[in-house]
Short mmCIF file of C-alpha atoms and ligand atoms in Angstrom, two decimals:
data_model
loop_
_atom_site.label_atom_id
_atom_site.label_comp_id
_atom_site.label_asym_id
_atom_site.label_seq_id
_atom_site.Cartn_x
_atom_site.Cartn_y
_atom_site.Cartn_z
CA MET A 29 36.14 -11.67 19.87
CA VAL A 30 35.95 -8.94 17.22
CA THR A 31 37.52 -5.57 17.99
CA THR A 32 36.37 -2.11 16.91
CA GLY A 33 39.59 -1.99 14.87
CA ASP A 34 38.51 -5.15 12.99
CA VAL A 35 35.16 -3.57 12.21
CA ARG A 36 36.81 -0.35 11.04
CA SER A 37 38.86 -2.29 8.53
CA HIS A 38 35.67 -3.49 6.81
CA ALA A 39 34.34 -0.15 5.70
CA SER A 40 33.59 -0.55 2.01
CA LYS A 41 30.88 -1.89 -0.28
CA GLU A 42 33.09 -4.91 -0.96
CA SER A 43 33.35 -5.76 2.71
CA CYS A 44 31.01 -3.97 5.07
CA TRP A 45 30.79 -4.62 8.80
CA VAL A 46 28.79 -2.65 11.30
CA ILE A 47 28.27 -2.67 15.06
CA ILE A 48 24.75 -2.77 16.47
CA ASN A 49 24.13 -2.91 20.21
CA GLY A 50 27.67 -4.06 20.95
CA LYS A 51 27.75 -6.84 18.34
CA ALA A 52 29.40 -6.94 14.92
CA TYR A 53 27.61 -7.95 11.71
CA ASP A 54 28.85 -8.56 8.18
CA VAL A 55 26.16 -6.89 6.06
CA THR A 56 28.07 -6.90 2.73
CA ASP A 57 25.62 -9.19 0.91
CA PHE A 58 22.62 -7.33 2.28
CA ILE A 59 23.61 -3.83 1.14
CA ASP A 60 21.81 -3.94 -2.19
CA HIS A 61 18.71 -5.52 -0.70
CA HIS A 62 18.22 -3.03 2.11
CA PRO A 63 14.71 -1.53 1.72
CA GLY A 64 16.01 1.77 3.08
CA GLY A 65 18.69 1.94 0.35
CA ALA A 66 22.32 0.85 0.13
CA ASN A 67 23.80 4.15 1.23
CA THR A 68 21.96 4.09 4.53
CA ILE A 69 24.14 1.11 5.41
CA LEU A 70 27.27 2.37 3.69
CA ARG A 71 27.24 5.57 5.74
CA HIS A 72 27.89 3.37 8.76
CA ALA A 73 30.33 0.95 7.16
CA GLY A 74 33.02 0.03 9.71
CA LYS A 75 31.20 1.98 12.44
CA ASP A 76 28.67 1.75 15.21
CA ALA A 77 25.23 1.99 13.52
CA THR A 78 23.12 1.55 16.65
CA ALA A 79 21.69 5.05 16.79
CA GLU A 80 20.53 4.94 13.17
CA TYR A 81 19.39 1.32 13.33
CA GLU A 82 17.40 1.17 16.57
CA PRO A 83 14.50 3.56 15.92
CA VAL A 84 13.67 2.13 12.50
CA HIS A 85 13.91 -1.65 12.98
CA PRO A 86 11.68 -3.96 14.95
CA GLU A 87 13.28 -6.23 17.53
CA GLY A 88 14.66 -9.45 15.98
CA THR A 89 15.22 -7.96 12.51
CA LEU A 90 18.85 -9.09 12.28
CA ASP A 91 17.98 -12.62 13.42
CA LYS A 92 15.22 -12.76 10.86
CA HIS A 93 17.00 -11.30 7.84
CA LEU A 94 20.75 -11.83 8.26
CA PRO A 95 22.15 -15.39 8.02
CA LYS A 96 23.70 -16.66 11.25
CA ASP A 97 27.24 -16.84 9.79
CA LYS A 98 27.13 -13.06 9.29
CA HIS A 99 26.62 -12.50 13.03
CA LEU A 100 30.23 -11.96 14.07
CA GLY A 101 29.71 -11.73 17.83
CA PRO A 102 30.38 -9.21 20.61
CA VAL A 103 32.78 -6.37 19.97
CA GLU A 104 35.70 -5.68 22.27
CA PRO A 105 35.41 -1.95 22.84
CA ASN A 106 38.98 -0.95 23.77
CA ASP A 107 41.53 -1.76 21.14
CA GLY A 108 43.06 1.64 21.58
CA GLY A 109 41.28 3.05 18.56
CA GLU A 110 38.58 5.61 18.44
CA THR A 111 35.05 4.26 18.98
CA ASP A 112 31.75 5.49 17.65
CA GLN A 113 29.58 5.83 20.69
CA PRO A 114 25.97 5.00 20.02
CA VAL A 115 23.89 8.08 20.58
CA SER A 116 20.90 7.70 22.88
CA THR A 117 17.80 7.17 20.78
CA SER A 118 15.38 8.21 23.46
CA SER A 119 16.33 11.83 23.91
CA ASN A 120 13.55 12.87 21.56
CA GLY A 121 10.90 10.56 22.77
CA ASP A 122 10.77 9.67 26.41
CA GLY A 123 8.55 12.61 27.24
CA LYS A 124 11.05 13.89 29.82
CA SER A 125 13.90 15.55 28.01
CA THR A 126 11.43 17.07 25.56
CA ALA A 127 8.69 17.99 28.00
CA SER A 128 10.01 21.47 28.59
CA LYS A 129 9.76 22.29 24.89
CA GLN A 130 6.32 20.84 24.30
CA ASN A 131 3.06 22.31 25.55
CA PRO A 132 1.05 20.21 28.00
CA LEU A 133 -1.46 18.00 26.20
CA SER A 134 -4.38 19.86 27.76
CA VAL A 135 -3.35 23.01 25.88
CA LEU A 136 -3.56 21.34 22.45
CA GLN A 137 -6.85 22.08 20.69
CA ASN A 138 -6.72 20.38 17.30
CA LEU A 139 -4.65 17.91 15.32
CA ASP A 140 -2.58 20.63 13.65
CA ASP A 141 -1.36 21.60 17.13
CA PHE A 142 0.26 18.16 17.42
CA GLU A 143 2.23 18.77 14.25
CA LYS A 144 3.61 22.01 15.69
CA GLU A 145 4.58 20.29 18.94
CA ALA A 146 6.21 17.38 17.10
CA LYS A 147 8.27 19.70 14.93
CA LYS A 148 9.79 21.23 18.07
CA VAL A 149 11.31 17.95 19.24
CA LEU A 150 11.70 15.52 16.34
CA PRO A 151 15.24 14.99 15.09
CA GLU A 152 15.65 16.45 11.60
CA LYS A 153 15.69 13.06 9.90
CA ALA A 154 12.45 12.01 11.60
CA TRP A 155 10.67 15.29 10.88
CA ILE A 156 11.64 15.02 7.23
CA TYR A 157 10.53 11.40 6.97
CA TYR A 158 7.15 12.04 8.60
CA SER A 159 6.35 15.28 6.82
CA SER A 160 7.81 14.78 3.36
CA ALA A 161 5.74 14.24 0.25
CA THR A 162 6.41 13.60 -3.39
CA ASP A 163 7.83 15.93 -6.08
CA THR A 164 6.01 19.27 -6.24
CA LEU A 165 3.86 18.38 -3.17
CA SER A 166 0.78 18.79 -5.38
CA SER A 167 -0.90 15.58 -4.13
CA HIS A 168 -0.17 16.50 -0.52
CA ILE A 169 -1.52 20.04 -0.87
CA ASN A 170 -4.48 18.81 -2.93
CA ASN A 171 -5.56 16.62 -0.02
CA ARG A 172 -6.08 19.66 2.18
CA THR A 173 -7.52 22.04 -0.41
CA ALA A 174 -10.17 19.48 -1.46
CA PHE A 175 -11.90 19.92 1.91
CA SER A 176 -12.34 23.64 1.32
CA LYS A 177 -14.27 22.84 -1.89
CA VAL A 178 -17.00 21.00 -0.01
CA SER A 179 -19.30 22.88 2.36
CA LEU A 180 -21.90 21.56 4.78
CA ARG A 181 -25.72 21.86 4.66
CA PRO A 182 -26.91 21.70 8.27
CA ARG A 183 -30.50 20.97 9.36
CA VAL A 184 -31.94 22.52 12.52
CA LEU A 185 -34.59 22.04 15.19
CA ARG A 186 -33.88 18.39 15.77
CA ASN A 187 -33.16 16.70 19.08
CA VAL A 188 -29.45 15.99 19.00
CA ALA A 189 -28.82 15.17 22.66
CA ARG A 190 -27.56 11.67 21.87
CA VAL A 191 -25.30 10.84 18.95
CA SER A 192 -23.82 7.54 17.76
CA LEU A 193 -20.49 7.44 15.99
CA GLN A 194 -20.23 3.66 15.62
CA ARG A 195 -19.21 2.15 12.30
CA ASP A 196 -18.23 -1.29 10.99
CA ILE A 197 -14.69 -1.01 9.69
CA MET A 198 -13.41 -4.04 7.75
CA GLY A 199 -15.63 -6.29 9.84
CA PHE A 200 -14.79 -4.64 13.17
CA ARG A 201 -17.48 -2.72 15.12
CA SER A 202 -15.59 0.49 15.85
CA SER A 203 -16.72 3.13 18.33
CA LEU A 204 -15.71 5.87 15.90
CA PRO A 205 -15.74 6.16 12.09
CA ILE A 206 -11.95 6.47 12.06
CA PHE A 207 -8.91 4.18 12.17
CA ILE A 208 -5.17 4.59 12.62
CA ALA A 209 -3.76 4.40 9.11
CA PRO A 210 -0.49 2.69 8.18
CA ALA A 211 2.53 4.93 8.81
CA ALA A 212 5.99 3.50 9.30
CA LEU A 213 8.71 4.06 11.86
CA ALA A 214 6.84 5.33 14.92
CA LYS A 215 9.94 4.75 17.09
CA LEU A 216 11.40 7.85 15.46
CA GLY A 217 8.87 9.79 17.52
CA HIS A 218 8.78 7.78 20.74
CA PRO A 219 10.72 4.76 22.05
CA ASP A 220 7.44 2.82 22.44
CA GLY A 221 6.68 3.50 18.77
CA GLU A 222 3.62 1.75 17.37
CA LEU A 223 2.77 0.32 20.81
CA CYS A 224 1.36 3.77 21.62
CA LEU A 225 -1.00 3.48 18.65
CA THR A 226 -2.17 -0.05 19.46
CA ARG A 227 -2.79 0.88 23.12
CA ALA A 228 -4.81 3.97 22.20
CA ALA A 229 -6.76 2.01 19.56
CA ALA A 230 -7.72 -0.52 22.24
CA ARG A 231 -8.71 2.17 24.73
CA TYR A 232 -10.97 3.98 22.23
CA ASN A 233 -12.13 0.81 20.46
CA ILE A 234 -10.94 1.72 16.98
CA PRO A 235 -8.73 -0.26 14.56
CA HIS A 236 -5.00 0.21 14.15
CA CYS A 237 -3.40 -0.80 10.86
CA PRO A 238 0.39 -0.79 11.39
CA SER A 239 2.69 -0.60 8.39
CA THR A 240 4.65 -3.54 7.00
CA TYR A 241 7.53 -1.34 8.17
CA SER A 242 6.31 -1.01 11.73
CA SER A 243 9.29 -0.27 13.94
CA ILE A 244 7.75 -2.50 16.61
CA GLY A 245 7.33 -6.10 15.47
CA HIS A 246 3.83 -7.30 14.61
CA THR A 247 4.17 -10.06 17.23
CA ASN A 248 4.64 -7.45 19.93
CA LEU A 249 1.74 -5.37 18.68
CA ALA A 250 -0.55 -8.41 18.80
CA ALA A 251 0.66 -9.16 22.33
CA CYS A 252 0.11 -5.52 23.29
CA LEU A 253 -3.51 -5.59 22.08
CA GLN A 254 -4.12 -8.79 24.01
CA ALA A 255 -2.59 -7.33 27.15
CA GLU A 256 -4.73 -4.17 26.88
CA GLN A 257 -7.85 -6.26 26.44
CA LYS A 258 -6.96 -8.55 29.31
CA ALA A 259 -6.25 -5.66 31.67
CA ALA A 260 -9.55 -3.98 30.81
CA ASP A 261 -11.43 -7.28 30.60
CA ASN A 262 -12.91 -6.47 27.19
CA ASP A 263 -12.25 -7.09 23.50
CA ARG A 264 -11.86 -3.51 22.38
CA GLY A 265 -9.56 -2.52 19.53
CA SER A 266 -8.43 -4.43 16.49
CA LEU A 267 -5.31 -4.86 14.37
CA PHE A 268 -5.30 -4.86 10.56
CA PHE A 269 -2.27 -5.98 8.55
CA GLN A 270 -0.94 -3.60 5.90
CA LEU A 271 0.90 -5.57 3.22
CA TYR A 272 3.54 -4.39 0.79
CA ALA A 273 4.45 -7.03 -1.77
CA PRO A 274 8.22 -7.14 -1.30
CA ILE A 275 10.66 -7.31 -4.17
CA ASN A 276 10.49 -11.13 -4.23
CA LYS A 277 6.75 -10.69 -4.63
CA ARG A 278 5.05 -13.99 -3.99
CA ASP A 279 7.46 -15.63 -1.51
CA GLY A 280 7.82 -12.47 0.52
CA ALA A 281 4.13 -11.64 0.55
CA LEU A 282 3.15 -15.19 1.49
CA LYS A 283 5.48 -15.06 4.50
CA LEU A 284 3.94 -11.81 5.64
CA ILE A 285 0.39 -13.08 5.13
CA ALA A 286 1.22 -16.24 7.11
CA GLU A 287 2.49 -14.02 9.94
CA ALA A 288 -0.67 -11.90 9.81
CA ARG A 289 -2.80 -15.04 10.07
CA ARG A 290 -0.72 -16.55 12.87
CA LEU A 291 -1.08 -13.33 14.86
CA LYS A 292 -4.82 -13.16 14.12
CA PHE A 293 -4.81 -9.73 12.48
CA SER A 294 -8.42 -9.21 11.46
CA ALA A 295 -8.12 -7.64 7.99
CA LEU A 296 -5.55 -7.58 5.18
CA VAL A 297 -4.87 -4.15 3.68
CA VAL A 298 -2.90 -4.63 0.47
CA THR A 299 -1.14 -1.46 -0.65
CA VAL A 300 -1.31 -1.19 -4.44
CA ASP A 301 0.09 2.29 -5.11
CA SER A 302 3.75 1.59 -4.41
CA ALA A 303 5.24 -0.30 -7.36
CA VAL A 304 8.10 2.15 -6.79
CA ILE A 305 8.69 4.61 -3.97
CA GLY A 306 7.74 8.20 -4.74
CA LYS A 307 10.38 10.87 -5.26
CA ARG A 308 10.31 12.51 -1.86
CA GLU A 309 12.78 15.25 -2.42
CA GLU A 310 13.22 16.43 1.16
CA ASP A 311 14.15 12.87 2.15
CA GLU A 312 16.46 12.45 -0.79
CA ARG A 313 18.14 15.81 -0.23
CA TYR A 314 18.72 14.99 3.42
CA LYS A 315 20.18 11.57 2.67
CA ALA A 316 22.35 12.96 -0.13
CA ARG A 317 23.74 15.54 2.30
CA LEU A 318 24.62 12.79 4.78
CA ASP A 319 26.18 10.71 1.99
CA HIS A 320 28.23 13.68 0.86
CA ASP A 321 29.40 14.41 4.40
CA SER A 322 30.46 10.81 4.90
CA GLY A 323 32.37 10.74 1.61
CA ILE A 324 30.02 8.47 -0.36
CA VAL A 325 30.42 9.16 -4.06
CA PHE A 326 27.21 10.19 -5.80
CA GLN A 327 25.78 7.75 -8.36
CA ALA A 328 22.87 8.92 -10.48
CA SER A 329 21.14 5.55 -10.63
CA SER A 330 22.18 2.80 -8.28
CA SER A 331 20.25 -0.23 -9.46
CA PRO A 332 21.78 -3.41 -8.11
CA ASP A 333 22.66 -6.21 -10.54
CA PRO A 334 19.52 -8.04 -11.59
CA ASP A 335 18.93 -11.20 -9.61
CA PRO A 336 16.84 -13.66 -11.66
CA ASN A 337 14.88 -14.69 -8.57
CA LEU A 338 13.71 -11.18 -7.85
CA ASP A 339 11.53 -8.68 -9.63
CA ARG A 340 13.73 -6.83 -12.10
CA PRO A 341 15.12 -4.04 -9.94
CA VAL A 342 14.03 -0.56 -10.94
CA PRO A 343 15.17 2.73 -9.40
CA ARG A 344 13.34 3.41 -6.12
CA GLY A 345 12.35 -0.24 -6.26
CA ALA A 346 11.95 -1.27 -2.63
CA HIS A 347 8.83 -3.26 -3.53
CA SER A 348 7.57 -5.63 -6.17
CA SER A 349 6.95 -3.73 -9.38
CA THR A 350 5.14 -6.68 -10.97
CA LEU A 351 2.13 -6.88 -8.68
CA GLU A 352 -1.05 -7.06 -10.78
CA TRP A 353 -4.77 -7.79 -10.53
CA ASP A 354 -4.37 -11.55 -11.08
CA ASP A 355 -2.12 -11.75 -8.02
CA LEU A 356 -5.21 -11.17 -5.93
CA VAL A 357 -6.10 -14.83 -6.55
CA TRP A 358 -3.17 -16.26 -4.56
CA ILE A 359 -3.39 -13.42 -2.03
CA ARG A 360 -7.02 -14.36 -1.33
CA GLU A 361 -6.13 -18.06 -1.16
CA ALA A 362 -3.35 -17.42 1.34
CA TRP A 363 -5.37 -15.01 3.48
CA GLY A 364 -8.59 -17.05 3.61
CA SER A 365 -12.07 -15.63 3.89
CA GLY A 366 -11.32 -12.56 6.08
CA PRO A 367 -11.59 -9.01 4.75
CA ILE A 368 -9.17 -7.88 2.03
CA VAL A 369 -9.02 -4.18 1.21
CA LEU A 370 -6.93 -2.60 -1.57
CA LYS A 371 -5.18 0.56 -0.38
CA GLY A 372 -4.14 3.25 -2.81
CA ILE A 373 -7.02 3.24 -5.31
CA ALA A 374 -7.48 6.61 -7.01
CA THR A 375 -10.02 6.24 -9.82
CA VAL A 376 -13.58 5.00 -10.25
CA GLU A 377 -12.37 2.60 -12.97
CA ASP A 378 -10.18 0.77 -10.47
CA VAL A 379 -13.02 0.58 -7.95
CA VAL A 380 -15.12 -1.09 -10.67
CA GLU A 381 -12.26 -3.55 -11.29
CA ALA A 382 -11.78 -4.25 -7.58
CA ALA A 383 -15.49 -4.97 -7.16
CA LYS A 384 -15.17 -7.65 -9.88
CA ARG A 385 -12.16 -9.23 -8.18
CA GLY A 386 -13.82 -10.35 -4.98
CA VAL A 387 -12.08 -8.02 -2.55
CA ASN A 388 -14.18 -6.69 0.31
CA GLY A 389 -13.13 -3.09 0.07
CA VAL A 390 -11.10 -0.37 -1.53
CA TYR A 391 -9.19 2.28 0.34
CA LEU A 392 -8.96 5.52 -1.63
CA SER A 393 -5.65 7.17 -0.91
CA ASN A 394 -2.79 9.02 -2.54
CA HIS A 395 -0.52 7.77 0.24
CA GLY A 396 -0.50 11.07 2.08
CA GLY A 397 0.78 12.72 -1.10
CA ARG A 398 3.93 10.61 -0.92
CA GLN A 399 3.64 8.53 -4.10
CA LEU A 400 2.35 9.88 -7.44
CA ASP A 401 2.46 13.66 -7.83
CA TYR A 402 -0.76 15.31 -9.07
CA ALA A 403 -2.83 12.41 -7.79
CA PRO A 404 -6.44 13.05 -6.79
CA SER A 405 -7.49 13.52 -3.20
CA SER A 406 -9.77 10.83 -1.83
CA LEU A 407 -12.64 13.36 -1.85
CA HIS A 408 -12.18 13.73 -5.62
CA THR A 409 -12.28 9.97 -6.10
CA LEU A 410 -15.31 9.61 -3.83
CA LEU A 411 -17.09 12.20 -5.94
CA GLU A 412 -16.11 10.37 -9.15
CA ILE A 413 -17.72 7.24 -7.79
CA ARG A 414 -20.77 9.16 -6.63
CA LEU A 415 -21.24 10.78 -10.05
CA PHE A 416 -20.42 7.88 -12.34
CA HIS A 417 -21.01 4.60 -10.47
CA PRO A 418 -22.99 5.31 -7.28
CA GLU A 419 -24.11 1.65 -7.14
CA LEU A 420 -20.54 0.77 -6.08
CA PHE A 421 -21.21 2.13 -2.60
CA ASP A 422 -23.59 -0.81 -2.07
CA LYS A 423 -21.26 -3.36 -3.65
CA ILE A 424 -17.93 -2.71 -1.96
CA GLU A 425 -16.74 -1.02 1.22
CA ILE A 426 -14.97 2.27 0.55
CA TYR A 427 -12.40 3.66 2.96
CA VAL A 428 -10.35 6.84 2.58
CA ASP A 429 -7.39 8.76 3.95
CA GLY A 430 -5.33 11.81 3.05
CA GLY A 431 -5.19 15.14 4.80
CA PHE A 432 -7.97 14.53 7.35
CA ARG A 433 -7.41 16.81 10.33
CA ARG A 434 -10.88 17.97 11.47
CA GLY A 435 -14.12 16.35 12.50
CA THR A 436 -15.80 18.16 9.60
CA ASP A 437 -13.26 16.58 7.18
CA VAL A 438 -14.36 13.15 8.40
CA ILE A 439 -18.03 14.11 8.12
CA LYS A 440 -17.60 15.30 4.52
CA ALA A 441 -16.10 11.95 3.47
CA LEU A 442 -18.87 10.03 5.24
CA CYS A 443 -21.49 12.16 3.46
CA LEU A 444 -19.90 11.30 0.12
CA GLY A 445 -20.13 7.60 0.96
CA ALA A 446 -16.91 6.59 2.74
CA LYS A 447 -17.37 3.91 5.38
CA ALA A 448 -14.57 5.23 7.56
CA VAL A 449 -11.55 7.50 7.49
CA GLY A 450 -7.89 6.70 8.18
CA LEU A 451 -5.41 9.18 9.66
CA GLY A 452 -1.67 8.63 9.52
CA ARG A 453 0.58 11.63 10.13
CA PRO A 454 -1.58 13.21 12.90
CA PHE A 455 -1.13 10.11 15.03
CA MET A 456 2.61 9.99 14.40
CA TYR A 457 2.81 13.61 15.54
CA SER A 458 0.60 12.92 18.56
CA LEU A 459 2.82 10.12 19.87
CA THR A 460 5.94 12.23 19.36
CA GLY A 461 7.18 13.11 22.81
CA TYR A 462 3.78 12.41 24.38
CA GLY A 463 3.54 8.63 23.82
CA THR A 464 0.21 6.83 24.29
CA GLU A 465 -1.39 9.77 26.13
CA GLY A 466 -0.79 11.98 23.11
CA VAL A 467 -2.53 9.53 20.81
CA CYS A 468 -5.46 9.28 23.24
CA ARG A 469 -5.77 13.06 23.35
CA ALA A 470 -5.73 13.25 19.54
CA ILE A 471 -8.52 10.67 19.29
CA GLU A 472 -10.54 12.53 21.92
CA ILE A 473 -10.17 15.85 20.10
CA LEU A 474 -11.27 14.31 16.81
CA SER A 475 -14.16 12.47 18.42
CA ASP A 476 -15.33 15.69 20.10
CA GLU A 477 -15.10 17.58 16.79
CA ILE A 478 -17.12 14.92 14.95
CA GLN A 479 -19.82 14.83 17.64
CA THR A 480 -20.05 18.61 17.93
CA SER A 481 -20.34 19.10 14.18
CA MET A 482 -22.92 16.31 13.86
CA ARG A 483 -25.07 17.99 16.50
CA LEU A 484 -24.73 21.33 14.74
CA MET A 485 -25.81 19.61 11.51
CA GLY A 486 -28.91 18.06 13.11
CA VAL A 487 -27.54 14.52 12.77
CA THR A 488 -27.61 11.89 15.53
CA ASP A 489 -26.02 8.89 13.81
CA VAL A 490 -23.17 8.69 11.31
CA ASP A 491 -25.43 6.42 9.23
CA GLN A 492 -27.68 9.44 8.53
CA LEU A 493 -24.89 11.36 6.78
CA ASP A 494 -25.50 11.49 3.02
CA MET A 495 -25.16 13.75 -0.02
CA SER A 496 -27.98 15.99 1.20
CA TYR A 497 -25.65 17.33 3.90
CA VAL A 498 -22.92 18.55 1.53
CA ASN A 499 -22.56 21.05 -1.27
CA THR A 500 -19.97 19.60 -3.68
CA ALA A 501 -20.49 22.11 -6.50
CA LEU A 502 -16.95 23.48 -6.33
CA LEU A 503 -15.36 20.03 -6.36
CA GLU A 504 -17.61 18.99 -9.24
CA LEU A 505 -16.08 21.77 -11.33
CA GLU A 506 -12.91 19.65 -11.37
CA MET A 507 -14.63 16.59 -12.86
CA PRO A 508 -15.67 17.60 -16.41
CA ARG A 509 -13.21 15.43 -18.37
CA LEU A 510 -14.92 12.37 -16.99
CA HIS A 511 -18.12 13.37 -18.74
CA ASN A 512 -16.18 13.06 -22.00
CA LEU A 513 -14.94 9.61 -21.03
CA ARG A 514 -18.48 8.57 -20.27
CA LEU A 515 -19.72 9.91 -23.62
CA GLN A 516 -17.00 7.81 -25.28
CA GLY A 517 -18.31 4.73 -23.46
CA LYS A 518 -15.13 4.34 -21.39
CA LEU A 519 -16.82 4.81 -18.06
C1 PPY B 29 6.02 5.61 3.35
O1 PPY B 29 7.01 6.13 3.87
O2 PPY B 29 5.18 6.28 2.75
C2 PPY B 29 5.81 4.18 3.42
O3 PPY B 29 4.81 3.73 2.95
C3 PPY B 29 6.77 3.32 4.07
C4 PPY B 29 8.06 3.14 3.41
C5 PPY B 29 9.17 3.16 4.19
C6 PPY B 29 10.41 2.97 3.62
C7 PPY B 29 10.51 2.74 2.27
C8 PPY B 29 9.37 2.72 1.51
C9 PPY B 29 8.13 2.92 2.08
#
């Protein structure tokens, strides 16, 4: 039996033990491979890390990633020394302790309201992780301002009593032209985490694409979808698999793809904009403050020693930085014939390339403004395609995300040629405190806004939405350099 005193005496980078849920673990060899960064572990060296660990890791993570001989067994609590009591992780999310601070769901009128409610109750770390964006926030802000540069051109005197919002999304017949976009660590907002998203997706018959970093394991999400379908005696809802190529690119990705196939996820969404993690300064400032407070000495660049079996580590290198177009060959082979969509495309040139490479779709995104600063909004990229290679809309499916909050935002993207729209943050905010019911209410609000605006535009089916319903003149003012590229034969 290990004692808390034993654990406390292993509190350095050279020998680092932690306690999680009453058991001790030797994580020394794992420190430099932790996707969340070495210091996140070092802050808890020799201590109880349960409160930090629980909301961000799926069940079974330690069994999966830490060799058995590093599992040191149960910890004897009372060796006379001081113990670090795990803090309850549910105080922010069980809907009870926070209910008094949050407005009832019926009062909420739009998706921005969910953000305000979430901010009231999320722990600081969680709020910063959900809301942060890269560098100057230009990409993040750009996502929202792009919508104000497109106005609508409604038609009148048409019978709009019945409207259809159905769309095929990556091979799935969805009831709405929207899907739940990848966003990690939902347990920071509610103890049921991503389960809330999968349940709501099933109830409203839309797809849910959990992150590689889902805080609920993919196995449990697949089981949750099955259970929802069984209980309702239908086959509503669908799960897509978002894939990050990990730092040991091929081996790691193949394992994840095999898991996605085993669990019968219906589409593979390969994220291609994250060779390194963006410089999210609010996150980094917060972590640096914690490091400082726990006495961790600041190091400007903390690249681990190169391991010849891994991609050469680069700063902010949680993922493979060697992923390239040719890798799509073995990714396709491993995945089989199901849909593959590349997430994080930002230019018309890369859509042209993707169309040549045999993927089914591209997913225009600047990662919620969290990766490259000064990246285009997906509306900008849609317009690029529309202006310079409109034939691509018939060759490859085009999905988008980034800053969508209103039914009219969704309609604008559909008019420009998007097949469907993903939303990430709004659903994380809607599950915060409210759980599954919050996500359901958010979907209902968005669905109502889309239907209402369609009726006011004289449109009865999302398939009727086209360029004749939008005025993009203001957005087009931001495209002139591309004309030069075209004149030079580069486009
Ligand atoms: C994001 O936060 O934007 C992600 O895509 C997930 C993530 C989580 C932790 C490290 C890197 C990326």
